[in-house]
XYZ file of C-alpha atoms in Angstrom:
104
model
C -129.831 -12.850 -22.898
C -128.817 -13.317 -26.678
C -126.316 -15.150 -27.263
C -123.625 -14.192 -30.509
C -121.703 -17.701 -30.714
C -121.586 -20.683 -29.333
C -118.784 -23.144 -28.867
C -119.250 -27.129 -28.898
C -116.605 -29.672 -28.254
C -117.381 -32.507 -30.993
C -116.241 -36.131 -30.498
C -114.854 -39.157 -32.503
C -114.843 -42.386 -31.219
C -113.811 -45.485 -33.022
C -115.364 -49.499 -31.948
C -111.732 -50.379 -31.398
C -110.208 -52.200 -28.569
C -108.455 -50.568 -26.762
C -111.263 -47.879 -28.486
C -109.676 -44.385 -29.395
C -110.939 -40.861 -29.929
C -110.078 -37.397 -30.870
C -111.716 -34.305 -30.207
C -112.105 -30.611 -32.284
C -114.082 -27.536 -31.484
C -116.675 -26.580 -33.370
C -117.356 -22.465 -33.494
C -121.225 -21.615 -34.453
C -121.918 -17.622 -34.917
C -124.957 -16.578 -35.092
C -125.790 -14.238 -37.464
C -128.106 -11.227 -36.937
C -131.449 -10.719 -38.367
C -132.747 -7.610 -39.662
C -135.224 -7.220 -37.252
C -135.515 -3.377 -37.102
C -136.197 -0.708 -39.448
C -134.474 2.456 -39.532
C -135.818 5.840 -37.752
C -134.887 9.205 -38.572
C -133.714 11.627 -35.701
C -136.589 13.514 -36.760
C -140.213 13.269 -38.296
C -139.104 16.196 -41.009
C -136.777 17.667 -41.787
C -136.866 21.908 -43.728
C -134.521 23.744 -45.485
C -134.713 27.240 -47.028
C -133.096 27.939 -49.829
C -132.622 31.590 -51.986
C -133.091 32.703 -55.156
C -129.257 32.515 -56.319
C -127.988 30.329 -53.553
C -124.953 28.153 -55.314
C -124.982 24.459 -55.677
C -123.431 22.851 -52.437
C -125.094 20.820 -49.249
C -128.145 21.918 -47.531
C -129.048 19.652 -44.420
C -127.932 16.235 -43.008
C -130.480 13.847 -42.452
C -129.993 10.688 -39.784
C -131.278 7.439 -39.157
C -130.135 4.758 -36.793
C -130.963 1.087 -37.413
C -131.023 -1.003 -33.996
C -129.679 -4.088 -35.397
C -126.331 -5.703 -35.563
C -123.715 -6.104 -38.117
C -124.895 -5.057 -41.926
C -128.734 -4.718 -40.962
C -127.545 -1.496 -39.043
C -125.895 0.470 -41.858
C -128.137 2.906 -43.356
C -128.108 3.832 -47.292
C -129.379 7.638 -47.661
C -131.494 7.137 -51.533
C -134.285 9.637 -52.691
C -137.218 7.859 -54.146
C -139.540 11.129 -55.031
C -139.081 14.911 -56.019
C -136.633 17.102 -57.975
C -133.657 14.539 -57.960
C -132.139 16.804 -60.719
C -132.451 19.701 -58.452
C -131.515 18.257 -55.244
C -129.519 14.644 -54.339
C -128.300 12.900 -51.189
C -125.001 11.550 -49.979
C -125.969 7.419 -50.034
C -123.496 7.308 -47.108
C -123.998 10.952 -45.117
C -127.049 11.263 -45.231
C -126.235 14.941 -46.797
C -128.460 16.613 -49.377
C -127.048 19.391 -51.870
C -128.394 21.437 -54.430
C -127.284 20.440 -57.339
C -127.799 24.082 -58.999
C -128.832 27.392 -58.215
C -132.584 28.136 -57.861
C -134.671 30.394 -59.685
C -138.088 31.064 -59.262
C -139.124 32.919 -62.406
């Protein structure tokens, strides 16, 4: 099983006679790796959208990150397409339209 932290007893001894020595604890945490990569709930995701529709959110998008501590919190970016059309919620994971549509 993995283990998250381990706990050691360290000792001091001096050459002393009679000889004397202390102890302290010594906490070790291990720290997580980021191991895993995120997956969306879903391979694709669609949205329809009208001529005329007003500005506001169209769809969440989701992804879950298996690992532990900061390597499992997900940042929502877009990295292609109309950006000044659409954007996305860095935290949510919701995308809006940014303005209405038109087609013509």
């Amino acid at each position: 099983s993995d283990v998250a932290a381990y706990i050691l007893v360290v000792n001091a001894s001096d050459l002393g006679a009679p000889p004397r020595k202390t102890s302290t604890t010594l906490n070790v945490t291990v720290l997580a790796t980021n191991r895993a990569s995120p997956v969306f709930s879903q391979l694709a995701y669609t949205a329809s959208v009208s001529e005329g529709t007003a500005p506001g959110p169209l769809l969440t998008v989701s992804a879950n990150d298996s690992d532990c501590g900061d390597s499992e919190r997900i940042t929502y970016t877009m990295s292609s397409g109309n950006t000044s059309l659409f954007n996305i919620n860095a935290t949510t994971g919701v995308v809006y339209l940014r303005s209405s549509v038109d087609f013509e």
